[in-house]
Amino acid sequence: MKCDPTLYRGAPPSLAVKPRLLRHFLLPPLIILLTIGLGYAGYRISEHFSIRSLSENGERQLELHARTVESELSKYTYLPSLLELESSVSHLLADPNASNRVTVNQYLEGLNRRSRSRAIYVLDTTGRVVATSNWRDTDSYLGEDLSFRAYFQDAIRGQPGRFYGIGSTSGEPGYYLAHGLEEQGKIIGVAVIKVRLEALEERWQRARLEAYVSDENGIIILSSDPSRRLKAVRPLSAETKEQLARSLQYYWWPLNELEPLNREHLSEGVEKVTFAVNSEVITDQQQVSYLAQTRNLNDTPWDITLLTPLQDLRREAINQGMLVAVAFGLLAFLLIAWNERRKVIATRLAAREALQEANNQLERKIAERTTHLRASNERLKGQIRERRLAEDTLRHAQDELVQAGKLAAIGQMSTSIAHELNQPLAALRTLSGNTVRFLERGDLKVAAQNLSTINNLVDRMGRITANLRSFARRGDDQGQASLVKAVDAALQLLTGRLEESAVELHRDVQDVALKIDQTRLEQILVNLIGNALDAMQGQPSPPRLWLEGEFSEDKYRLHVRDNGPGIAPEARKHLFEPFFTTKPGEQGLGLGLTLSASLAAAAGGNLSVEFPAAGGATFVLLLPLVQPAKAEPL
Ligand code: ADP
């Protein structure tokens, strides 16, 4: 069976190739680009949200630490004003003698110890130190002129003096709080307290907090990282620098700028800054990014800045970005795999459908062919029926014809019948004459033999007449015959002629029982042998007759051959036609072969003729065996 190739439809090549090319050459770089892009986006988003969360957290931290710094500073704000209440101080300022100074010095010393401040001292209106808590120290401020200090200048004007600076005597940094001492509405001097703020720095360091406080000049005055201390958070002009140097606020510090490698403004008071740091372990310069959050410290011009390292955040963001990239890569892979699988399934389904369609077509064709076959079968059956009917009609007509032919033949056969009967009658006459003579001579034995022969001849004649009667009647095809007996009887009947012609007889037949009436078989044999004798009559060479038999499956074949003149080619096709004869005058009726063939056919056999190359004629009689077993030859 051939499947219809049109069932396997493919996409047109121009349409099928392009998407495949696109898929093979554009898809992988596209997926890689998308993976990188999404990874980067994941990184950025993660960074953004982490910064937001960090800055919220940082804001709280900043608030907390700002409060701490504010409370640390405010702790001392009341102290200088307290000295206003101390009479010894006003006495000293009114009368700066040695005993008043000692009293105030001792008082200040005790106060300083209790308040844990760095130093407490009193200036007169000219800015000279008249009493100090560190009066015993070698680097005591006593007698020092501090009129240039901004805190003094503020305080003397009645404003609170707030100042961070490095001590001009000790060189130590400190927070100065100054207060103008009033008496009867007039400022008589200035009380100053110098506070240490290192404790804040230490606290930050312990808490591993990175923070710094920058003053009104943008100079870092407090820092968890000592390297950032006294550095400018914003660029200082040369003029400002010079001014600050002259004020000695920061002593002789160079006030270098805190130079970040990168500074990115994120929102109000929030920046992303990157510093270069020298790692102790790794000699290469490294970068550290911070989230810098700044706010003002209440009641001061100072700002506190909290630095939150972004390293962890960056690492986290990179991880998130990579996670996104990997997730996308995996998703893309799964999608491609799913798509490929979907295509395979679709192809399989299409193939199955095509197969199903081909199958359906085949079944349709088979059904069509079966219908055609059934129709032609029916037609054939009809034809067979018609043919059988025609055959029956033909056979009937043939039977009728044969019967008519037989009746017609009988009239013409009377001469032959007379001839057939005359022969035994002549024999009877001779035998009976002889018997009388033998009886007269008293030779009873020969007479008895003759009488027996006479008896047989009379039987034979009776059979001939009976046979003619049966020939005239419709045939009875039942019965069985012994071939040997039939041959004997035929030869017996033709003894006279055989002897007369001195025929050389070759007999080789088996003792078989054949499905034919005994008399009919004898009748056929008499006809065939008689014809052979007729043919061989009057020829110069000695006549020879062969009677030879052989088995042929369930039949037996008898060859009756003579060495006569044979049969002329023009006569061959007419041999079995009724009334065909070449014999002169009354000798031939032309019925012998016709009747013999008819009897053989009625018994289920047939009669045919062969023309041996050696000459003569061979008539072949084929008859069915009663028992198809092979019999031993006689
Ligand atoms: P009839 O013997 O009356 O002629 P048959 O039907 O027996 O009729 O024979 C028909 C013819 O067949 C004969 O006339 C003869 O010419 C031919 N024929 C039959 N047998 C032989 C034979 N053995 N050799 C030659 N011719 C034969």
XYZ file of C-alpha atoms and ligand atoms in Angstrom:
661
model
C 0.000 0.000 0.000
C 1.257 3.411 -0.836
C 0.436 6.410 1.293
C -0.551 9.582 -0.414
C 2.564 11.821 -0.197
C 0.402 14.953 -0.163
C -0.686 13.944 3.314
C 2.717 14.907 4.697
C 2.550 18.583 4.223
C 5.541 20.693 5.311
C 5.913 24.424 5.685
C 7.152 26.224 2.558
C 10.998 26.239 2.676
C 11.266 30.015 2.647
C 9.064 30.216 5.726
C 10.553 27.212 7.489
C 14.227 28.136 7.170
C 14.067 31.746 8.321
C 12.653 31.159 11.803
C 15.116 28.310 12.306
C 18.042 30.589 11.366
C 16.675 33.267 13.654
C 16.256 30.772 16.439
C 19.723 29.268 16.056
C 21.760 32.433 15.568
C 19.822 35.168 17.317
C 18.278 33.392 20.254
C 21.450 32.410 22.180
C 22.997 35.931 22.133
C 19.577 37.393 22.906
C 19.199 35.106 25.900
C 22.725 35.930 27.055
C 22.038 39.662 26.693
C 18.733 39.343 28.513
C 20.384 37.302 31.261
C 23.079 39.949 31.723
C 20.535 42.768 31.498
C 18.161 41.191 33.971
C 21.061 40.308 36.257
C 22.178 43.933 36.184
C 18.602 45.136 36.729
C 18.294 42.719 39.637
C 21.525 44.077 41.014
C 20.340 47.692 40.667
C 16.905 47.041 42.150
C 18.337 45.075 45.028
C 20.880 47.829 45.599
C 18.156 50.477 45.463
C 15.920 48.734 47.966
C 18.813 47.800 50.199
C 19.992 51.412 50.219
C 16.478 52.505 51.083
C 16.258 50.036 53.904
C 19.775 50.937 55.024
C 19.006 54.615 54.944
C 15.833 54.100 57.015
C 17.806 52.127 59.505
C 20.653 54.648 59.326
C 18.245 57.482 59.956
C 17.197 55.909 63.217
C 20.811 55.304 64.147
C 21.725 58.839 63.191
C 18.907 60.223 65.310
C 20.029 58.125 68.230
C 23.652 59.138 67.998
C 22.810 62.781 67.336
C 20.767 62.755 70.520
C 23.715 61.237 72.362
C 26.077 63.930 71.082
C 23.509 66.648 71.854
C 23.010 65.394 75.388
C 26.795 65.118 75.845
C 27.207 68.741 74.785
C 24.190 70.092 76.650
C 25.488 68.479 79.805
C 28.012 71.281 80.121
C 26.074 74.251 78.804
C 24.862 75.292 82.239
C 28.298 75.023 83.887
C 29.890 78.369 82.811
C 26.712 80.239 83.800
C 26.950 78.662 87.265
C 30.080 80.718 87.951
C 27.857 83.817 87.870
C 26.471 82.641 91.180
C 29.902 82.184 92.697
C 30.822 85.395 94.619
C 34.530 84.566 94.731
C 34.590 84.806 90.956
C 32.997 88.258 90.902
C 35.383 89.308 93.690
C 38.342 88.175 91.676
C 37.114 89.981 88.596
C 36.535 93.101 90.642
C 39.791 92.736 92.478
C 42.265 90.380 90.833
C 44.640 89.921 93.764
C 46.570 86.755 94.585
C 44.360 85.544 97.420
C 41.166 85.927 95.388
C 42.836 84.107 92.504
C 43.890 81.199 94.689
C 40.360 80.871 96.028
C 38.846 80.868 92.583
C 41.584 78.575 91.234
C 40.847 76.020 93.925
C 37.132 76.367 93.394
C 37.528 75.855 89.649
C 39.884 72.931 90.234
C 37.277 71.170 92.374
C 34.465 71.937 89.950
C 36.507 70.654 87.013
C 37.239 67.426 88.821
C 33.578 66.842 89.569
C 32.324 67.727 86.104
C 35.090 65.664 84.444
C 35.689 68.479 82.026
C 39.084 69.341 80.601
C 39.459 72.759 82.136
C 37.373 75.562 83.533
C 38.719 79.078 83.567
C 37.703 82.692 83.921
C 38.761 85.586 81.658
C 38.547 89.234 82.457
C 36.965 91.597 80.000
C 40.271 91.972 78.160
C 40.372 88.242 77.445
C 43.181 87.414 79.897
C 42.891 84.288 82.012
C 42.529 85.336 85.654
C 41.796 81.938 87.198
C 41.885 78.379 85.916
C 41.317 74.849 87.124
C 44.736 73.805 85.791
C 46.555 76.556 87.679
C 48.901 73.961 89.175
C 50.002 72.599 85.752
C 53.081 73.874 84.011
C 51.081 74.551 80.889
C 48.451 76.429 82.890
C 46.336 78.948 81.015
C 46.841 81.480 83.770
C 47.696 84.922 82.461
C 47.160 83.804 78.858
C 45.470 86.248 76.524
C 42.604 84.493 74.787
C 40.843 87.560 73.538
C 41.332 86.329 69.956
C 39.175 83.299 70.612
C 35.775 83.516 68.975
C 34.055 82.091 72.062
C 35.424 84.987 74.126
C 34.311 87.512 71.571
C 30.799 85.992 71.506
C 30.544 85.758 75.279
C 31.770 89.278 75.919
C 28.950 90.454 73.677
C 26.523 88.528 75.915
C 26.049 85.638 73.470
C 26.774 82.022 74.349
C 30.199 81.137 72.997
C 30.435 77.736 71.381
C 33.677 76.738 69.871
C 35.670 73.717 68.986
C 39.332 74.233 68.746
C 42.765 73.055 69.581
C 44.195 74.589 72.642
C 46.894 77.114 71.919
C 48.723 76.121 75.113
C 48.172 72.376 75.390
C 47.613 71.663 71.709
C 44.762 69.406 72.759
C 41.438 69.585 71.027
C 38.368 70.443 73.013
C 34.919 71.939 73.025
C 34.797 75.360 74.544
C 31.619 76.731 76.049
C 31.874 80.377 77.151
C 29.439 82.521 79.083
C 29.585 86.255 79.778
C 29.490 86.780 83.574
C 27.045 89.544 84.347
C 26.823 91.675 87.395
C 24.148 94.306 87.614
C 23.490 94.032 83.905
C 27.099 94.456 82.984
C 29.516 91.828 81.749
C 32.479 91.690 84.099
C 34.209 88.694 82.676
C 33.853 85.431 80.795
C 33.661 81.912 82.220
C 34.889 79.143 79.885
C 34.709 75.372 80.178
C 36.711 73.137 77.913
C 35.158 69.750 77.455
C 36.665 66.549 76.162
C 34.660 64.874 73.448
C 37.009 61.905 72.906
C 34.657 59.767 74.979
C 32.105 59.994 72.166
C 34.690 58.842 69.662
C 35.687 55.939 71.870
C 32.064 54.979 72.271
C 31.597 54.984 68.492
C 34.706 52.887 68.015
C 33.539 50.377 70.572
C 30.175 50.153 68.818
C 32.064 49.784 65.473
C 30.182 52.764 64.242
C 31.582 55.007 61.575
C 30.562 58.579 62.206
C 31.948 62.053 62.384
C 30.854 65.483 63.484
C 31.796 68.476 61.362
C 31.685 72.037 62.706
C 30.418 75.227 61.141
C 33.595 75.487 59.023
C 33.055 71.993 57.638
C 36.009 70.655 59.639
C 35.644 67.222 61.160
C 36.064 67.684 64.875
C 34.968 64.262 66.018
C 35.497 61.053 64.110
C 35.396 57.366 64.873
C 38.277 57.066 62.413
C 41.187 59.232 63.696
C 42.534 59.640 60.140
C 39.499 61.692 59.186
C 39.825 64.026 62.137
C 40.455 67.725 61.297
C 39.785 67.216 57.619
C 37.471 69.430 55.668
C 34.260 67.812 54.435
C 33.856 70.456 51.768
C 36.477 72.381 49.789
C 37.900 75.389 51.647
C 38.935 78.471 49.806
C 42.469 79.683 50.339
C 41.079 82.749 52.033
C 39.074 80.713 54.535
C 42.060 78.515 55.169
C 44.217 81.500 55.919
C 41.575 82.988 58.150
C 41.263 79.752 60.094
C 45.008 79.452 60.396
C 45.166 82.906 61.794
C 42.435 82.171 64.315
C 44.487 79.204 65.520
C 41.209 77.426 66.010
C 42.713 74.274 64.669
C 46.211 75.199 65.723
C 48.496 74.496 62.755
C 46.638 71.602 61.268
C 46.752 71.662 57.445
C 42.972 71.106 57.245
C 43.203 68.912 54.174
C 40.055 68.062 52.396
C 38.453 64.692 52.982
C 38.575 63.649 49.368
C 36.144 60.928 48.463
C 36.797 59.047 45.208
C 33.183 59.361 44.346
C 30.253 61.250 45.789
C 26.708 60.614 44.708
C 23.854 62.664 46.044
C 20.865 60.405 46.761
C 18.476 62.638 48.662
C 18.458 65.484 51.184
C 21.226 64.695 53.669
C 21.898 61.301 52.070
C 24.908 60.625 49.852
C 26.819 57.686 48.574
C 30.524 58.266 49.055
C 33.487 56.138 48.161
C 36.792 56.468 49.957
C 40.142 55.036 49.132
C 41.609 53.130 52.016
C 44.947 51.533 52.551
C 44.354 48.054 53.782
C 46.884 46.658 56.231
C 46.741 43.198 54.778
C 46.416 44.029 51.131
C 48.835 46.690 49.952
C 46.722 47.685 46.980
C 44.526 50.619 47.356
C 40.978 49.594 48.008
C 37.730 51.405 47.758
C 35.080 51.500 50.404
C 31.650 52.863 49.701
C 29.459 54.292 52.406
C 25.972 55.581 52.730
C 26.580 58.967 54.347
C 23.617 60.406 56.265
C 23.990 63.860 57.760
C 21.831 65.939 60.072
C 22.303 69.047 62.121
C 22.924 68.790 65.849
C 20.344 70.816 67.707
C 21.495 74.102 69.261
C 24.797 73.909 67.382
C 25.995 74.811 63.898
C 27.466 71.323 63.723
C 26.487 68.369 61.619
C 26.742 64.728 62.503
C 27.373 62.269 59.678
C 26.795 58.547 59.947
C 28.685 56.332 57.525
C 27.156 52.932 56.785
C 29.407 50.650 54.734
C 27.796 49.452 51.519
C 30.151 46.524 51.017
C 27.731 43.934 52.372
C 24.934 45.590 50.528
C 26.903 45.474 47.299
C 27.766 41.856 47.835
C 24.124 41.147 48.575
C 23.023 43.078 45.476
C 25.546 41.162 43.326
C 24.207 37.919 44.753
C 20.655 39.006 44.052
C 21.617 40.061 40.518
C 23.304 36.734 39.923
C 20.304 34.956 41.357
C 18.020 36.820 38.974
C 20.354 36.043 36.051
C 20.547 32.365 36.998
C 16.774 32.222 37.531
C 16.185 33.815 34.156
C 18.740 31.521 32.496
C 17.012 28.535 34.071
C 13.603 29.831 33.048
C 14.829 30.439 29.497
C 16.303 26.949 29.397
C 13.060 25.469 30.721
C 11.033 27.491 28.228
C 13.250 26.366 25.335
C 13.084 22.763 26.543
C 9.307 23.008 26.948
C 8.994 24.580 23.494
C 11.145 21.858 21.918
C 9.083 19.198 23.639
C 5.864 20.888 22.500
C 7.191 20.872 18.925
C 8.164 17.192 19.122
C 4.695 16.367 20.439
C 3.094 18.493 17.696
C 5.198 16.725 15.034
C 4.243 13.354 16.472
C 0.596 14.339 16.529
C 0.786 15.568 12.929
C 2.481 12.311 11.865
C -0.154 10.313 13.735
C -2.921 12.319 12.111
C -1.326 11.856 8.673
C -1.029 8.133 9.358
C -4.620 8.030 10.525
C -5.705 9.892 7.385
C -3.700 7.492 5.192
C -5.251 4.605 7.067
C -8.713 6.036 6.585
C -8.044 6.488 2.877
C -6.783 2.945 2.653
C -9.843 1.647 4.433
C -12.053 3.682 2.133
C -10.226 2.249 -0.901
C -10.482 -1.275 0.510
C -14.203 -0.769 1.106
C -14.617 0.546 -2.471
C -12.635 -2.340 -3.937
C -14.534 -4.845 -1.805
C -17.799 -3.421 -3.116
C -16.495 -3.655 -6.678
C -15.241 -7.184 -6.112
C -18.526 -8.204 -4.546
C -20.393 -6.748 -7.522
C -18.135 -8.482 -10.058
C -18.395 -11.674 -7.995
C -22.149 -11.418 -8.174
C -21.856 -10.806 -11.915
C -19.615 -13.860 -12.294
C -22.000 -15.979 -10.258
C -24.794 -14.835 -12.549
C -22.698 -15.695 -15.571
C -21.868 -19.109 -14.097
C -25.533 -19.745 -13.438
C -26.344 -18.711 -17.011
C -23.535 -20.860 -18.351
C -24.681 -23.873 -16.336
C -28.164 -23.334 -17.609
C -26.814 -23.122 -21.153
C -24.696 -26.228 -20.558
C -27.706 -28.115 -19.245
C -29.718 -27.002 -22.242
C -26.864 -27.980 -24.540
C -26.396 -31.347 -22.892
C -30.070 -31.961 -23.146
C -30.008 -30.977 -26.800
C -26.949 -33.145 -27.290
C -28.661 -36.104 -25.609
C -31.626 -35.531 -27.788
C -29.341 -35.356 -30.822
C -27.464 -38.510 -29.861
C -30.704 -40.301 -29.283
C -32.011 -39.118 -32.628
C -28.684 -40.054 -34.216
C -28.858 -43.486 -32.650
C -32.335 -44.132 -33.962
C -31.300 -42.911 -37.371
C -28.218 -45.064 -37.236
C -30.115 -48.211 -36.375
C -31.826 -48.196 -39.689
C -28.560 -47.821 -41.484
C -26.829 -50.294 -39.182
C -29.101 -53.139 -40.163
C -26.597 -54.306 -42.831
C -23.819 -54.230 -40.331
C -25.967 -55.966 -37.741
C -26.764 -58.641 -40.232
C -23.048 -58.929 -40.918
C -22.287 -59.096 -37.176
C -24.895 -61.807 -36.683
C -24.052 -63.629 -39.903
C -20.538 -64.362 -38.733
C -21.603 -66.299 -35.612
C -24.459 -67.851 -37.582
C -22.006 -69.123 -40.193
C -19.809 -70.397 -37.383
C -22.823 -72.050 -35.798
C -23.702 -73.700 -39.050
C -20.209 -75.049 -39.518
C -19.947 -76.158 -35.885
C -23.362 -77.844 -35.845
C -22.532 -79.671 -39.141
C -19.243 -80.793 -37.679
C -20.902 -81.841 -34.399
C -23.345 -84.092 -36.291
C -20.426 -85.700 -38.077
C -18.473 -86.170 -34.817
C -21.551 -87.669 -33.153
C -21.957 -90.091 -36.095
C -18.337 -91.056 -35.677
C -18.888 -91.452 -31.960
C -16.340 -88.794 -31.095
C -18.324 -87.450 -28.196
C -15.544 -85.423 -26.717
C -15.052 -83.153 -29.749
C -18.838 -83.037 -30.214
C -19.193 -81.793 -26.608
C -16.525 -79.145 -27.191
C -18.316 -77.943 -30.335
C -21.611 -77.801 -28.494
C -20.029 -75.727 -25.773
C -18.638 -73.325 -28.375
C -22.075 -73.201 -30.039
C -23.535 -72.333 -26.669
C -21.070 -69.479 -26.221
C -21.786 -68.172 -29.709
C -25.518 -68.177 -29.091
C -24.848 -66.241 -25.837
C -22.767 -63.799 -27.792
C -25.454 -63.276 -30.359
C -27.971 -62.742 -27.619
C -25.674 -60.138 -26.090
C -25.264 -58.391 -29.459
C -28.973 -58.012 -29.851
C -29.291 -56.940 -26.230
C -26.499 -54.483 -26.830
C -28.231 -53.033 -29.839
C -31.310 -52.700 -27.722
C -29.385 -50.922 -25.040
C -27.763 -48.691 -27.667
C -31.216 -47.738 -28.850
C -32.223 -47.043 -25.238
C -30.827 -44.270 -23.146
C -27.578 -45.435 -21.617
C -27.119 -46.883 -18.202
C -23.699 -45.852 -17.051
C -23.623 -48.022 -13.935
C -21.704 -51.303 -13.602
C -18.141 -52.502 -13.776
C -16.083 -54.524 -16.183
C -13.035 -56.766 -16.167
C -10.604 -55.533 -18.774
C -9.013 -58.935 -19.314
C -12.396 -60.578 -19.844
C -13.454 -57.821 -22.219
C -10.229 -58.187 -24.243
C -10.689 -61.989 -24.306
C -14.293 -61.666 -25.438
C -13.449 -59.156 -28.188
C -10.589 -61.293 -29.479
C -12.840 -64.339 -29.279
C -15.458 -62.599 -31.351
C -12.896 -61.592 -33.943
C -10.955 -64.879 -33.899
C -11.948 -65.694 -37.447
C -10.651 -62.435 -38.879
C -7.525 -62.490 -36.769
C -6.626 -65.898 -37.961
C -7.573 -65.063 -41.525
C -5.184 -62.082 -41.589
C -2.520 -63.903 -39.512
C -2.198 -60.893 -37.225
C 0.723 -60.748 -34.834
C -0.822 -59.825 -31.508
C 1.115 -58.081 -28.720
C -0.888 -58.052 -25.527
C 0.192 -56.294 -22.364
C -2.796 -55.367 -20.191
C -3.439 -55.578 -16.425
C -6.311 -57.370 -14.781
C -8.161 -54.290 -13.683
C -11.812 -53.569 -12.883
C -13.145 -50.540 -14.752
C -16.208 -48.419 -14.060
C -18.140 -49.368 -17.227
C -20.656 -51.952 -18.252
C -18.864 -55.196 -19.349
C -20.737 -55.444 -22.675
C -20.080 -51.778 -23.499
C -16.368 -52.218 -22.911
C -16.371 -55.283 -25.145
C -18.363 -53.333 -27.731
C -15.737 -50.527 -27.709
C -12.879 -53.043 -27.977
C -14.568 -54.910 -30.845
C -14.973 -51.595 -32.678
C -11.328 -50.527 -32.149
C -9.786 -53.932 -32.923
C -12.180 -54.371 -35.900
C -11.115 -50.968 -37.311
C -7.436 -51.933 -36.882
C -8.034 -55.212 -38.729
C -9.850 -53.324 -41.476
C -6.989 -50.866 -41.828
C -4.274 -53.528 -41.949
C -6.207 -55.623 -44.524
C -4.478 -56.115 -47.844
C -1.185 -54.437 -46.956
C 2.071 -56.109 -47.903
C 3.771 -56.027 -44.508
C 2.643 -58.551 -41.875
C -0.132 -57.057 -39.757
C 0.617 -56.342 -36.123
C -1.712 -55.387 -33.321
C -0.672 -54.041 -29.897
C -2.935 -54.005 -26.862
C -1.040 -52.193 -24.087
C -2.310 -50.783 -20.813
C -1.005 -48.427 -18.097
C -2.269 -46.780 -14.926
C -2.967 -43.063 -14.962
C -3.840 -41.865 -11.456
C -7.391 -43.088 -10.741
C -7.887 -44.144 -14.372
C -6.545 -46.787 -16.697
C -5.283 -46.072 -20.190
C -5.484 -48.725 -22.936
C -3.576 -48.210 -26.197
C -4.909 -50.090 -29.270
C -2.198 -49.722 -31.891
C -1.800 -51.153 -35.374
C 0.811 -50.897 -38.113
C -1.762 -50.086 -40.788
C -1.583 -47.139 -43.198
C -2.617 -44.618 -40.526
C -5.130 -41.887 -41.040
C -4.919 -39.232 -43.728
C -4.533 -35.687 -42.272
C -7.792 -34.436 -43.869
C -9.728 -37.366 -42.261
C -8.273 -36.867 -38.747
C -10.619 -34.098 -37.545
C -13.726 -35.996 -38.762
C -12.963 -39.367 -37.155
C -15.417 -39.008 -34.269
C -18.188 -37.509 -36.355
C -21.164 -39.807 -36.882
C -21.361 -41.486 -40.265
C -17.795 -40.557 -41.208
C -16.231 -43.533 -42.973
C -13.631 -44.203 -45.583
C -14.695 -47.784 -46.029
C -16.199 -48.643 -49.412
C -19.785 -49.693 -50.050
C -21.723 -51.347 -47.258
C -18.589 -52.030 -45.203
C -18.581 -48.866 -43.126
C -21.314 -47.077 -41.246
C -19.137 -44.397 -39.667
C -20.724 -45.031 -36.254
C -18.131 -47.244 -34.561
C -15.862 -44.489 -33.231
C -18.770 -42.150 -32.505
C -20.523 -44.743 -30.360
C -17.321 -45.881 -28.679
C -16.406 -42.287 -27.720
C -19.956 -41.703 -26.515
C -19.866 -44.877 -24.320
C -16.447 -43.953 -22.894
C -17.601 -40.423 -22.077
C -20.804 -41.758 -20.450
C -18.597 -43.921 -18.166
C -16.493 -40.869 -17.128
C -13.606 -41.523 -19.498
C -12.776 -40.656 -23.090
C -11.487 -41.969 -26.390
C -8.752 -40.189 -28.347
C -6.414 -40.908 -31.242
C -2.657 -40.575 -31.636
C -0.550 -40.822 -34.738
C 2.742 -42.593 -33.994
C 5.784 -41.441 -35.928
C 6.493 -45.090 -36.851
C 3.173 -45.204 -38.730
C -0.173 -46.791 -38.135
C -2.776 -45.463 -35.701
C -3.201 -45.628 -31.927
C -6.583 -45.298 -30.269
C -6.325 -44.442 -26.558
C -9.204 -45.483 -24.291
C -9.171 -43.837 -20.843
C -11.584 -45.241 -18.254
C -11.934 -44.786 -14.481
C -10.766 -47.575 -12.195
C -13.184 -49.116 -9.690
C -10.377 -49.230 -7.138
C -7.623 -46.846 -8.069
C -4.959 -49.193 -6.553
C -2.292 -50.456 -8.893
C -2.729 -54.002 -10.069
C 0.095 -56.310 -10.966
C 0.564 -56.715 -14.743
C -0.516 -60.105 -16.147
P -16.695 -47.451 -40.025
O -15.770 -48.432 -39.438
O -18.032 -47.896 -40.224
O -16.081 -46.728 -41.162
P -15.892 -45.964 -37.755
O -16.506 -44.842 -37.040
O -15.593 -47.146 -36.969
O -16.817 -46.289 -38.925
O -14.610 -45.484 -38.455
C -14.595 -44.329 -39.150
C -13.403 -44.268 -40.067
O -12.188 -44.082 -39.312
C -13.132 -45.434 -40.907
O -13.921 -45.385 -42.064
C -11.640 -45.303 -41.213
O -11.440 -44.504 -42.350
C -11.080 -44.645 -40.007
N -10.412 -45.596 -39.139
C -10.873 -46.105 -37.975
N -9.943 -46.886 -37.420
C -8.839 -46.861 -38.200
C -7.554 -47.458 -38.118
N -7.172 -48.282 -37.152
N -6.654 -47.192 -39.153
C -6.996 -46.354 -40.177
N -8.205 -45.761 -40.277
C -9.149 -46.014 -39.289
